[in-house]
Tab-separated table of C-alpha atoms and ligand atoms in Angstrom:
chain	number	residue	atom	x	y	z
A	1	MET	CA	-35.320	8.968	12.012
A	2	GLU	CA	-32.136	7.529	13.276
A	3	LYS	CA	-29.294	7.207	10.877
A	4	THR	CA	-28.069	3.771	9.808
A	5	SER	CA	-24.504	3.296	11.160
A	6	VAL	CA	-21.751	1.693	9.118
A	7	TYR	CA	-18.496	0.082	10.150
A	8	ILE	CA	-15.890	-0.855	7.715
A	9	GLU	CA	-13.121	-3.293	8.565
A	10	THR	CA	-10.032	-2.961	6.389
A	11	PHE	CA	-7.599	-5.617	5.484
A	12	GLY	CA	-4.498	-5.392	3.273
A	13	CYS	CA	-2.843	-2.319	1.299
A	14	GLN	CA	-2.925	1.261	1.373
A	15	MET	CA	-5.064	1.097	-1.828
A	16	ASN	CA	-7.809	-0.567	0.454
A	17	THR	CA	-7.354	2.061	3.269
A	18	ALA	CA	-7.860	4.749	0.613
A	19	ASP	CA	-10.937	2.954	-0.724
A	20	THR	CA	-12.461	2.579	2.789
A	21	GLU	CA	-11.792	6.460	3.472
A	22	ARG	CA	-13.659	7.197	0.113
A	23	ALA	CA	-16.517	4.916	0.875
A	24	GLU	CA	-16.952	6.263	4.323
A	25	SER	CA	-17.049	9.812	2.869
A	26	LYS	CA	-19.662	8.749	0.442
A	27	PHE	CA	-21.594	7.108	3.199
A	28	ARG	CA	-21.436	10.169	5.292
A	29	ALA	CA	-22.581	12.353	2.435
A	30	SER	CA	-25.611	10.057	1.742
A	31	GLY	CA	-26.827	10.363	5.246
A	32	TYR	CA	-25.214	7.367	7.042
A	33	ASP	CA	-23.174	7.469	10.256
A	34	VAL	CA	-19.740	6.147	9.945
A	35	VAL	CA	-18.800	4.416	13.384
A	36	ASN	CA	-15.651	2.482	14.769
A	37	ASP	CA	-17.535	0.022	16.646
A	38	SER	CA	-18.323	-3.484	15.073
A	39	THR	CA	-20.343	-4.587	18.216
A	40	THR	CA	-23.096	-1.944	17.713
A	41	ALA	CA	-23.066	-0.863	13.966
A	42	ASP	CA	-26.097	-1.579	11.834
A	43	VAL	CA	-24.024	-2.522	8.900
A	44	VAL	CA	-20.647	-4.325	8.968
A	45	LEU	CA	-18.526	-4.202	5.892
A	46	PHE	CA	-15.125	-6.027	5.427
A	47	ASN	CA	-12.731	-4.511	2.792
A	48	THR	CA	-10.873	-7.457	1.709
A	49	CYS	CA	-7.412	-8.380	0.184
A	50	SER	CA	-6.663	-11.442	-1.854
A	51	VAL	CA	-3.042	-11.045	-2.654
A	52	ARG	CA	-2.189	-14.084	-0.458
A	53	ALA	CA	-4.256	-16.928	0.628
A	54	ARG	CA	-3.813	-15.981	4.509
A	55	ALA	CA	-5.531	-12.496	3.703
A	56	GLU	CA	-8.332	-14.134	2.133
A	57	GLN	CA	-8.801	-16.542	5.122
A	58	LYS	CA	-9.104	-13.687	7.401
A	59	LEU	CA	-12.269	-12.761	6.110
A	60	TYR	CA	-14.112	-15.889	6.798
A	61	THR	CA	-12.687	-15.791	10.385
A	62	ARG	CA	-13.975	-12.337	10.982
A	63	ILE	CA	-17.259	-13.086	9.553
A	64	GLY	CA	-17.500	-16.108	12.145
A	65	GLU	CA	-16.355	-13.931	15.038
A	66	ILE	CA	-18.886	-11.002	14.195
A	67	ARG	CA	-21.730	-13.517	13.961
A	68	ARG	CA	-20.834	-15.119	17.501
A	69	LEU	CA	-20.355	-11.544	18.848
A	70	ARG	CA	-23.735	-10.251	17.645
A	71	ALA	CA	-25.569	-13.457	17.816
A	72	GLY	CA	-29.403	-12.359	18.290
A	73	ASN	CA	-28.456	-8.920	17.085
A	74	GLU	CA	-26.740	-9.682	13.707
A	75	PRO	CA	-25.780	-6.648	11.378
A	76	LEU	CA	-26.221	-6.518	7.858
A	77	MET	CA	-22.841	-7.844	6.657
A	78	GLY	CA	-21.149	-7.332	3.270
A	79	VAL	CA	-18.002	-7.775	1.665
A	80	MET	CA	-16.183	-5.240	-0.587
A	81	GLY	CA	-12.612	-5.034	-2.131
A	82	CYS	CA	-10.542	-7.717	-4.012
A	83	VAL	CA	-12.330	-10.955	-2.572
A	84	ALA	CA	-15.621	-9.512	-3.345
A	85	GLN	CA	-14.628	-8.802	-6.967
A	86	LEU	CA	-12.811	-12.289	-7.600
A	87	GLU	CA	-15.457	-14.532	-5.842
A	88	GLY	CA	-18.608	-12.422	-6.570
A	89	ALA	CA	-21.873	-14.288	-5.834
A	90	ALA	CA	-19.934	-17.433	-4.696
A	91	ILE	CA	-19.481	-15.404	-1.521
A	92	PHE	CA	-23.229	-15.774	-0.617
A	93	ASP	CA	-22.986	-19.527	-0.956
A	94	HIS	CA	-19.784	-19.666	1.116
A	95	ALA	CA	-21.028	-17.391	3.953
A	96	PRO	CA	-24.923	-17.215	3.920
A	97	ALA	CA	-24.894	-14.369	6.502
A	98	ILE	CA	-23.358	-12.158	3.697
A	99	ARG	CA	-25.998	-10.128	2.049
A	100	LEU	CA	-23.965	-7.529	0.069
A	101	VAL	CA	-20.942	-7.969	-2.367
A	102	ALA	CA	-19.344	-4.973	-3.817
A	103	GLY	CA	-16.275	-5.204	-6.151
A	104	THR	CA	-13.201	-3.019	-6.202
A	105	ARG	CA	-14.776	-0.242	-8.212
A	106	ALA	CA	-18.157	-0.161	-6.535
A	107	THR	CA	-17.017	1.967	-3.454
A	108	ASP	CA	-19.173	4.886	-4.437
A	109	ARG	CA	-22.221	2.842	-4.820
A	110	LEU	CA	-22.297	1.033	-1.483
A	111	HIS	CA	-25.168	2.924	-0.082
A	112	LYS	CA	-27.362	2.040	-2.978
A	113	LEU	CA	-26.858	-1.656	-2.525
A	114	ILE	CA	-27.859	-1.110	1.164
A	115	GLU	CA	-30.892	0.665	0.081
A	116	ARG	CA	-31.730	-2.123	-2.282
A	117	ILE	CA	-31.623	-4.709	0.644
A	118	LYS	CA	-33.657	-2.162	2.922
A	119	ASN	CA	-36.193	-2.175	0.286
A	120	GLY	CA	-36.653	-5.795	0.524
A	121	GLU	CA	-33.960	-7.407	-1.778
A	122	ARG	CA	-32.368	-10.447	-0.080
A	123	ARG	CA	-29.040	-9.782	-1.538
A	124	ALA	CA	-27.213	-7.123	-3.512
A	125	LEU	CA	-24.247	-7.519	-5.704
A	126	ASP	CA	-22.365	-4.956	-7.843
A	127	LEU	CA	-18.958	-5.823	-9.681
A	128	GLY	CA	-19.109	-3.125	-12.114
A	129	GLU	CA	-16.624	-0.273	-13.144
A	130	ARG	CA	-16.331	3.123	-11.804
A	131	GLN	CA	-18.692	5.372	-13.341
A	132	GLU	CA	-17.599	8.629	-15.223
A	133	GLY	CA	-17.544	11.684	-13.131
A	134	GLU	CA	-17.561	9.784	-9.773
A	135	VAL	CA	-15.955	11.876	-7.160
A	136	TRP	CA	-12.940	11.265	-5.111
A	137	ASP	CA	-13.616	13.515	-2.355
A	138	VAL	CA	-12.557	12.133	0.818
A	139	SER	CA	-13.521	14.123	3.951
A	140	PRO	CA	-10.635	14.801	6.344
A	141	VAL	CA	-12.427	13.223	9.166
A	142	GLU	CA	-12.580	9.874	7.285
A	143	ARG	CA	-8.597	10.003	6.640
A	144	HIS	CA	-6.604	7.165	8.351
A	145	SER	CA	-4.470	9.889	9.729
A	146	ARG	CA	-4.904	13.733	10.574
A	147	TYR	CA	-1.398	14.297	9.121
A	148	VAL	CA	-0.477	11.815	6.320
A	149	GLY	CA	-3.006	11.589	3.477
A	150	PHE	CA	-3.339	8.949	0.764
A	151	VAL	CA	-3.717	10.024	-2.652
A	152	PRO	CA	-4.476	7.281	-5.382
A	153	ILE	CA	-3.101	8.290	-8.703
A	154	ILE	CA	-3.472	5.121	-10.634
A	155	GLU	CA	-5.664	1.885	-9.967
A	156	GLY	CA	-5.389	-1.527	-11.214
A	157	CYS	CA	-2.404	-3.257	-12.880
A	158	ASN	CA	-1.592	-4.503	-16.637
A	159	LYS	CA	1.650	-6.239	-15.703
A	160	PHE	CA	0.256	-9.757	-15.208
A	161	CYS	CA	3.065	-11.207	-13.089
A	162	THR	CA	2.427	-14.924	-13.108
A	163	TYR	CA	1.815	-15.112	-9.559
A	164	CYS	CA	-0.271	-12.222	-9.019
A	165	ILE	CA	-4.116	-11.814	-8.663
A	166	VAL	CA	-4.108	-7.909	-8.612
A	167	PRO	CA	-4.682	-7.590	-12.404
A	168	PHE	CA	-7.891	-9.697	-11.932
A	169	SER	CA	-8.982	-8.164	-8.623
A	170	ARG	CA	-8.449	-4.641	-9.752
A	171	GLY	CA	-8.628	-4.631	-13.370
A	172	ARG	CA	-6.686	-2.669	-15.821
A	173	GLU	CA	-4.641	0.358	-15.073
A	174	ARG	CA	-6.677	3.663	-14.813
A	175	SER	CA	-4.800	6.838	-14.203
A	176	ARG	CA	-6.491	9.671	-12.377
A	177	ASP	CA	-6.554	13.078	-14.098
A	178	ALA	CA	-3.498	15.251	-12.827
A	179	ASP	CA	-5.467	18.355	-12.491
A	180	GLU	CA	-7.761	16.440	-9.952
A	181	ILE	CA	-4.786	15.029	-8.077
A	182	ILE	CA	-3.307	18.351	-7.803
A	183	SER	CA	-6.477	19.848	-6.449
A	184	GLU	CA	-6.818	17.321	-3.913
A	185	VAL	CA	-3.257	17.970	-2.728
A	186	HIS	CA	-4.125	21.633	-2.464
A	187	ARG	CA	-7.150	20.633	-0.281
A	188	LEU	CA	-5.158	18.299	1.868
A	189	LYS	CA	-2.557	21.058	2.418
A	190	SER	CA	-5.291	23.592	3.418
A	191	GLU	CA	-6.818	21.002	5.725
A	192	GLY	CA	-3.418	21.087	7.525
A	193	PHE	CA	-1.882	17.630	6.282
A	194	GLN	CA	1.917	17.516	6.479
A	195	GLU	CA	2.444	14.553	4.178
A	196	ILE	CA	0.897	12.907	1.244
A	197	GLN	CA	1.520	9.499	-0.152
A	198	LEU	CA	0.814	9.178	-3.890
A	199	ILE	CA	-0.378	5.409	-3.955
A	200	GLY	CA	-1.133	2.871	-6.826
A	201	GLN	CA	0.117	-0.765	-7.723
A	202	ASN	CA	2.434	0.943	-10.094
A	203	VAL	CA	2.852	4.754	-9.710
A	204	ASN	CA	5.404	5.116	-12.222
A	205	SER	CA	3.156	3.559	-14.866
A	206	TYR	CA	1.041	6.788	-14.281
A	207	ARG	CA	-0.413	7.708	-17.863
A	208	PRO	CA	-3.246	10.093	-17.611
A	209	LYS	CA	-5.563	10.832	-20.810
A	210	SER	CA	-4.477	14.376	-20.717
A	211	ASP	CA	-1.559	16.513	-19.883
A	212	ILE	CA	-3.830	19.061	-18.131
A	213	GLY	CA	-2.227	19.919	-14.812
A	214	ILE	CA	1.225	18.585	-15.751
A	215	ALA	CA	1.932	20.102	-19.239
A	216	GLU	CA	3.903	22.916	-17.649
A	217	PHE	CA	6.383	20.789	-15.747
A	218	LYS	CA	9.582	19.119	-17.131
A	219	GLY	CA	10.020	15.452	-16.944
A	220	ALA	CA	10.869	12.483	-18.901
A	221	THR	CA	7.627	10.663	-18.095
A	222	PRO	CA	4.049	11.589	-17.141
A	223	PHE	CA	5.001	10.381	-13.602
A	224	SER	CA	8.015	12.534	-13.199
A	225	ARG	CA	5.966	15.489	-14.311
A	226	LEU	CA	3.261	14.747	-11.945
A	227	LEU	CA	5.922	14.505	-9.160
A	228	ARG	CA	7.112	18.018	-9.984
A	229	ALA	CA	3.630	19.511	-10.287
A	230	VAL	CA	2.605	17.985	-6.875
A	231	ALA	CA	5.893	19.122	-5.287
A	232	SER	CA	5.100	22.838	-6.514
A	233	THR	CA	2.005	22.654	-4.502
A	234	GLY	CA	4.346	23.235	-1.448
A	235	MET	CA	3.018	20.275	0.388
A	236	PRO	CA	5.585	19.663	3.011
A	237	ARG	CA	6.169	16.169	2.290
A	238	ILE	CA	5.604	13.790	-0.568
A	239	LYS	CA	6.082	10.081	-0.670
A	240	PHE	CA	5.000	7.533	-3.364
A	241	THR	CA	4.645	3.840	-3.625
A	242	THR	CA	4.778	1.291	-5.349
A	243	SER	CA	7.279	1.686	-8.271
A	244	PHE	CA	7.675	-1.009	-10.863
A	245	PRO	CA	11.341	-1.596	-11.680
A	246	ARG	CA	10.748	-1.963	-15.578
A	247	ASP	CA	9.486	1.675	-15.693
A	248	PHE	CA	11.599	3.336	-13.214
A	249	HIS	CA	13.221	6.106	-15.137
A	250	ALA	CA	16.233	7.941	-13.699
A	251	ASP	CA	14.191	11.131	-14.069
A	252	ILE	CA	12.216	10.319	-11.032
A	253	VAL	CA	15.524	10.358	-8.962
A	254	ALA	CA	16.352	13.682	-10.709
A	255	ALA	CA	12.855	14.954	-9.374
A	256	ILE	CA	13.772	14.032	-5.917
A	257	ASP	CA	17.143	15.902	-6.072
A	258	GLU	CA	15.456	19.036	-7.317
A	259	TYR	CA	12.569	19.353	-4.718
A	260	GLU	CA	13.426	19.198	-1.003
A	261	ASN	CA	9.692	18.094	-0.332
A	262	LEU	CA	10.012	14.813	-2.496
A	263	CYS	CA	11.072	12.491	0.067
A	264	ASN	CA	14.190	10.326	-0.031
A	265	TRP	CA	12.794	6.925	-0.285
A	266	VAL	CA	11.817	4.435	-3.078
A	267	HIS	CA	10.128	1.330	-2.631
A	268	LEU	CA	11.159	-0.940	-5.805
A	269	PRO	CA	9.970	-4.574	-5.461
A	270	VAL	CA	12.524	-6.855	-7.061
A	271	GLN	CA	10.881	-10.203	-6.092
A	272	SER	CA	13.792	-12.543	-7.157
A	273	GLY	CA	17.541	-12.300	-7.556
A	274	ASN	CA	17.592	-14.858	-10.282
A	275	ASP	CA	16.995	-14.208	-13.984
A	276	ARG	CA	15.130	-17.451	-14.776
A	277	VAL	CA	12.798	-17.018	-11.761
A	278	LEU	CA	12.226	-13.389	-12.845
A	279	ARG	CA	11.361	-14.750	-16.454
A	280	ALA	CA	8.973	-17.260	-14.935
A	281	MET	CA	7.419	-14.496	-13.021
A	282	ARG	CA	7.191	-12.573	-16.118
A	283	ARG	CA	8.614	-9.501	-14.440
A	284	GLY	CA	9.937	-7.908	-17.670
A	285	TYR	CA	13.400	-7.201	-16.277
A	286	LYS	CA	16.626	-8.908	-15.564
A	287	VAL	CA	18.571	-8.609	-12.497
A	288	SER	CA	21.123	-6.499	-14.309
A	289	ASP	CA	18.542	-4.072	-15.365
A	290	TYR	CA	17.215	-3.869	-11.504
A	291	LEU	CA	20.986	-3.188	-10.498
A	292	SER	CA	21.105	-0.307	-12.886
A	293	ARG	CA	17.952	1.359	-11.495
A	294	ILE	CA	19.522	0.928	-7.956
A	295	ALA	CA	22.590	2.548	-9.113
A	296	SER	CA	20.850	5.734	-10.346
A	297	ILE	CA	19.140	5.846	-6.923
A	298	LYS	CA	22.293	5.412	-5.140
A	299	ASN	CA	24.150	7.917	-7.135
A	300	ALA	CA	21.683	10.684	-6.372
A	301	ARG	CA	22.812	13.708	-4.480
A	302	GLN	CA	20.369	12.945	-1.681
A	303	LYS	CA	20.784	9.746	0.308
A	304	ILE	CA	17.729	7.901	-0.813
A	305	SER	CA	16.528	4.779	1.124
A	306	LEU	CA	15.481	1.861	-0.685
A	307	THR	CA	12.968	-1.058	0.156
A	308	THR	CA	11.801	-4.024	-1.685
A	309	ASP	CA	9.516	-6.845	-1.817
A	310	ILE	CA	10.768	-10.703	-2.229
A	311	ILE	CA	8.800	-13.750	-2.915
A	312	ILE	CA	10.658	-16.901	-1.846
A	313	GLY	CA	9.637	-20.373	-2.894
A	314	PHE	CA	8.161	-19.406	-6.396
A	315	PRO	CA	7.304	-22.856	-7.906
A	316	SER	CA	10.480	-24.570	-9.168
A	317	GLU	CA	12.745	-22.094	-7.366
A	318	GLU	CA	15.916	-24.040	-6.936
A	319	SER	CA	18.091	-23.544	-3.827
A	320	LYS	CA	20.838	-22.112	-5.946
A	321	GLU	CA	18.320	-19.733	-7.360
A	322	PHE	CA	17.417	-18.596	-3.908
A	323	GLU	CA	21.115	-17.998	-3.305
A	324	ASP	CA	21.103	-15.533	-6.176
A	325	THR	CA	18.365	-13.701	-4.202
A	326	MET	CA	20.464	-13.665	-1.021
A	327	ARG	CA	23.555	-12.234	-3.050
A	328	LEU	CA	21.245	-9.561	-4.521
A	329	VAL	CA	20.169	-8.563	-1.175
A	330	GLU	CA	23.604	-8.514	0.141
A	331	GLN	CA	24.633	-6.274	-2.671
A	332	CYS	CA	21.763	-3.836	-2.675
A	333	GLN	CA	21.824	-3.161	1.001
A	334	PHE	CA	18.132	-2.397	1.369
A	335	ASP	CA	16.984	-0.333	4.222
A	336	GLY	CA	14.039	-2.766	4.612
A	337	ILE	CA	12.544	-5.943	2.834
A	338	TYR	CA	8.997	-7.363	2.897
A	339	ILE	CA	9.579	-11.145	2.448
A	340	PHE	CA	6.557	-13.240	1.246
A	341	LYS	CA	6.305	-17.067	0.888
A	342	TYR	CA	4.772	-17.691	-2.536
A	343	SER	CA	1.102	-18.260	-2.061
A	344	GLU	CA	-0.614	-19.916	-4.915
A	345	ARG	CA	-3.578	-17.861	-6.383
A	346	LYS	CA	-6.387	-19.478	-8.359
A	347	ALA	CA	-6.318	-18.706	-12.069
A	348	THR	CA	-2.947	-17.034	-12.292
A	349	PRO	CA	-0.658	-18.709	-14.675
A	350	ALA	CA	1.724	-19.710	-11.933
A	351	SER	CA	-0.950	-21.960	-10.228
A	352	ARG	CA	-0.447	-24.267	-13.321
A	353	LEU	CA	3.205	-24.747	-12.301
A	354	VAL	CA	4.055	-27.574	-10.024
A	355	ASP	CA	4.762	-25.945	-6.472
A	356	GLY	CA	7.736	-28.127	-6.050
A	357	VAL	CA	9.158	-26.143	-3.018
A	358	THR	CA	8.098	-27.841	0.199
A	359	GLU	CA	6.586	-25.649	3.146
A	360	GLY	CA	9.777	-26.605	5.079
A	361	GLU	CA	12.202	-25.444	2.330
A	362	LYS	CA	10.165	-22.241	2.201
A	363	THR	CA	10.345	-21.483	5.945
A	364	ALA	CA	14.061	-22.228	5.707
A	365	ARG	CA	14.681	-19.804	3.008
A	366	PHE	CA	12.447	-17.320	4.562
A	367	LEU	CA	14.376	-17.384	7.880
A	368	ALA	CA	17.736	-17.311	6.140
A	369	LEU	CA	16.898	-14.286	3.996
A	370	GLU	CA	15.214	-12.651	7.275
A	371	LYS	CA	18.393	-13.090	9.088
A	372	LEU	CA	20.613	-11.607	6.370
A	373	GLN	CA	18.461	-8.608	6.065
A	374	MET	CA	18.361	-8.144	9.987
A	375	GLU	CA	22.287	-8.029	9.952
A	376	ILE	CA	22.078	-5.361	7.182
A	377	GLN	CA	19.401	-3.394	8.897
A	378	LYS	CA	21.205	-3.538	12.175
A	379	LYS	CA	24.316	-1.952	10.647
A	380	LYS	CA	22.200	0.584	8.457
A	381	TYR	CA	20.099	1.888	11.533
A	382	SER	CA	23.110	2.085	13.862
A	383	GLU	CA	24.834	4.375	11.286
A	384	TYR	CA	22.126	6.869	12.249
A	385	ILE	CA	23.290	7.032	15.932
A	386	GLY	CA	24.454	10.636	16.534
A	387	ARG	CA	22.820	12.162	13.372
A	388	GLU	CA	20.027	14.687	13.156
A	389	VAL	CA	16.986	13.680	11.292
A	390	LYS	CA	13.589	15.551	10.725
A	391	VAL	CA	10.409	13.616	11.790
A	392	LEU	CA	6.732	14.173	11.287
A	393	VAL	CA	5.148	13.306	14.550
A	394	GLU	CA	2.257	10.983	13.624
A	395	GLY	CA	1.045	9.658	16.687
A	396	GLU	CA	1.643	8.124	20.235
A	397	SER	CA	4.160	5.281	20.127
A	398	ALA	CA	2.381	1.789	20.755
A	399	LYS	CA	5.134	1.120	23.196
A	400	SER	CA	4.644	3.972	25.835
A	401	ALA	CA	2.051	6.646	26.598
A	402	ILE	CA	4.436	9.456	26.816
A	403	ASP	CA	6.363	8.365	23.661
A	404	LEU	CA	5.647	9.853	20.300
A	405	THR	CA	6.357	8.351	16.889
A	406	GLY	CA	6.879	9.226	13.480
A	407	HIS	CA	8.743	8.785	10.135
A	408	THR	CA	11.810	10.444	8.615
A	409	THR	CA	11.865	11.516	5.074
A	410	CYS	CA	13.531	8.088	4.244
A	411	HIS	CA	10.418	6.518	5.835
A	412	LYS	CA	12.314	5.241	9.100
A	413	VAL	CA	10.279	4.993	12.262
A	414	VAL	CA	11.686	7.167	15.066
A	415	ASN	CA	10.180	7.122	18.676
A	416	PHE	CA	10.900	9.888	21.172
A	417	ARG	CA	9.792	11.311	24.431
A	418	GLY	CA	7.564	14.451	23.792
A	419	THR	CA	4.150	15.600	24.465
A	420	ALA	CA	0.992	15.760	22.377
A	421	GLU	CA	1.222	19.245	21.332
A	422	LEU	CA	4.041	18.179	18.957
A	423	LEU	CA	1.605	15.959	16.902
A	424	GLY	CA	1.274	17.006	13.267
A	425	LYS	CA	4.648	18.951	13.342
A	426	ILE	CA	7.917	18.238	11.911
A	427	VAL	CA	10.597	18.196	14.544
A	428	LYS	CA	14.266	17.897	14.569
A	429	LEU	CA	15.673	14.862	16.473
A	430	LYS	CA	19.100	13.649	17.371
A	431	ILE	CA	19.260	9.909	17.237
A	432	SER	CA	20.576	8.089	20.282
A	433	GLU	CA	19.646	4.457	19.848
A	434	ALA	CA	19.023	2.099	16.959
A	435	LYS	CA	16.925	-1.118	16.757
A	436	VAL	CA	16.530	-3.089	13.553
A	437	HIS	CA	13.240	-1.711	12.516
A	438	SER	CA	13.175	1.697	14.492
A	439	LEU	CA	15.337	4.554	15.862
A	440	TYR	CA	15.063	6.284	19.040
A	441	GLY	CA	15.935	10.020	19.467
A	442	GLU	CA	15.839	13.211	21.369
A	443	LEU	CA	14.359	16.534	20.589
A	444	VAL	CA	16.869	19.088	19.461
A	445	ALA	CA	15.950	22.712	20.607
C	501	5AD	N1	2.383	-14.939	-3.230
C	501	5AD	C1	3.122	-14.229	-2.415
C	501	5AD	N2	3.526	-13.143	-2.552
C	501	5AD	C2	2.827	-12.339	-3.428
C	501	5AD	N3	2.652	-10.934	-3.729
C	501	5AD	C3	2.056	-10.795	-4.707
C	501	5AD	N4	1.388	-11.836	-4.936
C	501	5AD	C4	1.837	-13.075	-4.171
C	501	5AD	C5	1.664	-14.212	-4.155
C	501	5AD	N5	0.939	-14.870	-4.913
C	501	5AD	C6	3.596	-10.046	-3.096
C	501	5AD	C7	4.602	-9.300	-3.988
C	501	5AD	C8	4.145	-7.939	-3.969
C	501	5AD	C9	3.523	-7.783	-2.715
C	501	5AD	C10	2.409	-6.697	-2.410
C	501	5AD	O1	2.806	-8.950	-2.445
C	501	5AD	O2	5.992	-9.289	-3.336
C	501	5AD	O3	5.200	-6.947	-4.375
C	502	SF4	FE1	0.959	-7.837	-9.175
C	502	SF4	FE2	3.007	-7.645	-10.787
C	502	SF4	FE3	1.005	-5.930	-11.003
C	502	SF4	FE4	2.621	-5.818	-8.955
C	502	SF4	S1	3.220	-5.294	-11.173
C	502	SF4	S2	0.394	-5.703	-8.899
C	502	SF4	S3	3.056	-8.053	-8.542
C	502	SF4	S4	0.903	-8.028	-11.468
């Protein structure tokens, strides 16, 4: 009998990418074919994001596109991920072509939902929790990269920032057992991976049920013990995102200083540079607390690069409060920032506030902040000219077929001329040119 083929289209964050890899592995283990082609697959699943309205709208656009493309030969279509978790059965009403809805903790049970439909049920819904003993095995062929592996260490979020939907879509924080994480890193290493990224909404809130796997490592927090344990596996490169400022302990910086393979990059979202706005966002820290975290990072022995997220136009954000954010950005000299216009999310506390900032004002603030940051990055990136950096060669550059691309330990993109046999290797490059988002280098013998 011919195998059923499944195609998963992924929107949003790294956690969704990791969930897709896990779902695909489970599909393959359950006798399905996993394919990369939405035009022929028997089953098309959308792994969705709901962090901002625009991400959510993309789902309905894509459903329409697939329906047009596949008219007369429509696949079984389903929605998984954050939109599925939040909207549940309402998706069946919005988009009658959808027959399967699976929440953020149902990735291991998707094949069961498909079987129910094959057995005659019209629709299948699963918004349940992860089950005890579910496996996290991801087969190397399903990984998004052959060289960089995502390793989830904590799922969900307990912070309830007032603008954010994630605590609702992904539920409460659940930390994965450390011994299981370490086994996965060992496996990735034996499969030839050169880098892992420990991922989670707030990695430094990591709090496993037991100390097994990290007990023998020193560290002021379970996360810094985990970092040391993971570094001791000998995996060539280890990165981690996202960190939460309130729980960012100086010991994380100490661990980066101690272990060569813990990469020199911290992503620490600040969201705003004004104390009243931070309070209204319920972030749990003040600007001065954030600056003290930054100081510990900047005082490290290693030069650690620093990136952040900023929301502009939070309801009631006044222009002088936005000016405080500009000042903070100027002061912190980030290596990169992600700027987001505030997007109202249903049922969050901020959605009850009057969104007094006009779209025009949001755009003006966005552009002003972007301009400031581009000036900072121009300066930061050009400081690399003439310096030697080590780069993990991850792929062919989008710009030209003979160019390769990869990241430095501080997570900067570097493009260079080279041939495909360098893929998956860590090479030394001398930087010859700098743009605002990437560097260009030449191989050093
Ligand atoms: N509107 C705009 N940006 C948001 N983010 C989270 N929720 C919202 C929202 N409602 C941003 C935050 C977070 C990043 C992943 O997305 O900056 O750090
Ligand atoms: Fe959302 Fe705040 Fe949790 Fe980040 S820490 S996922 S912004 S609630």
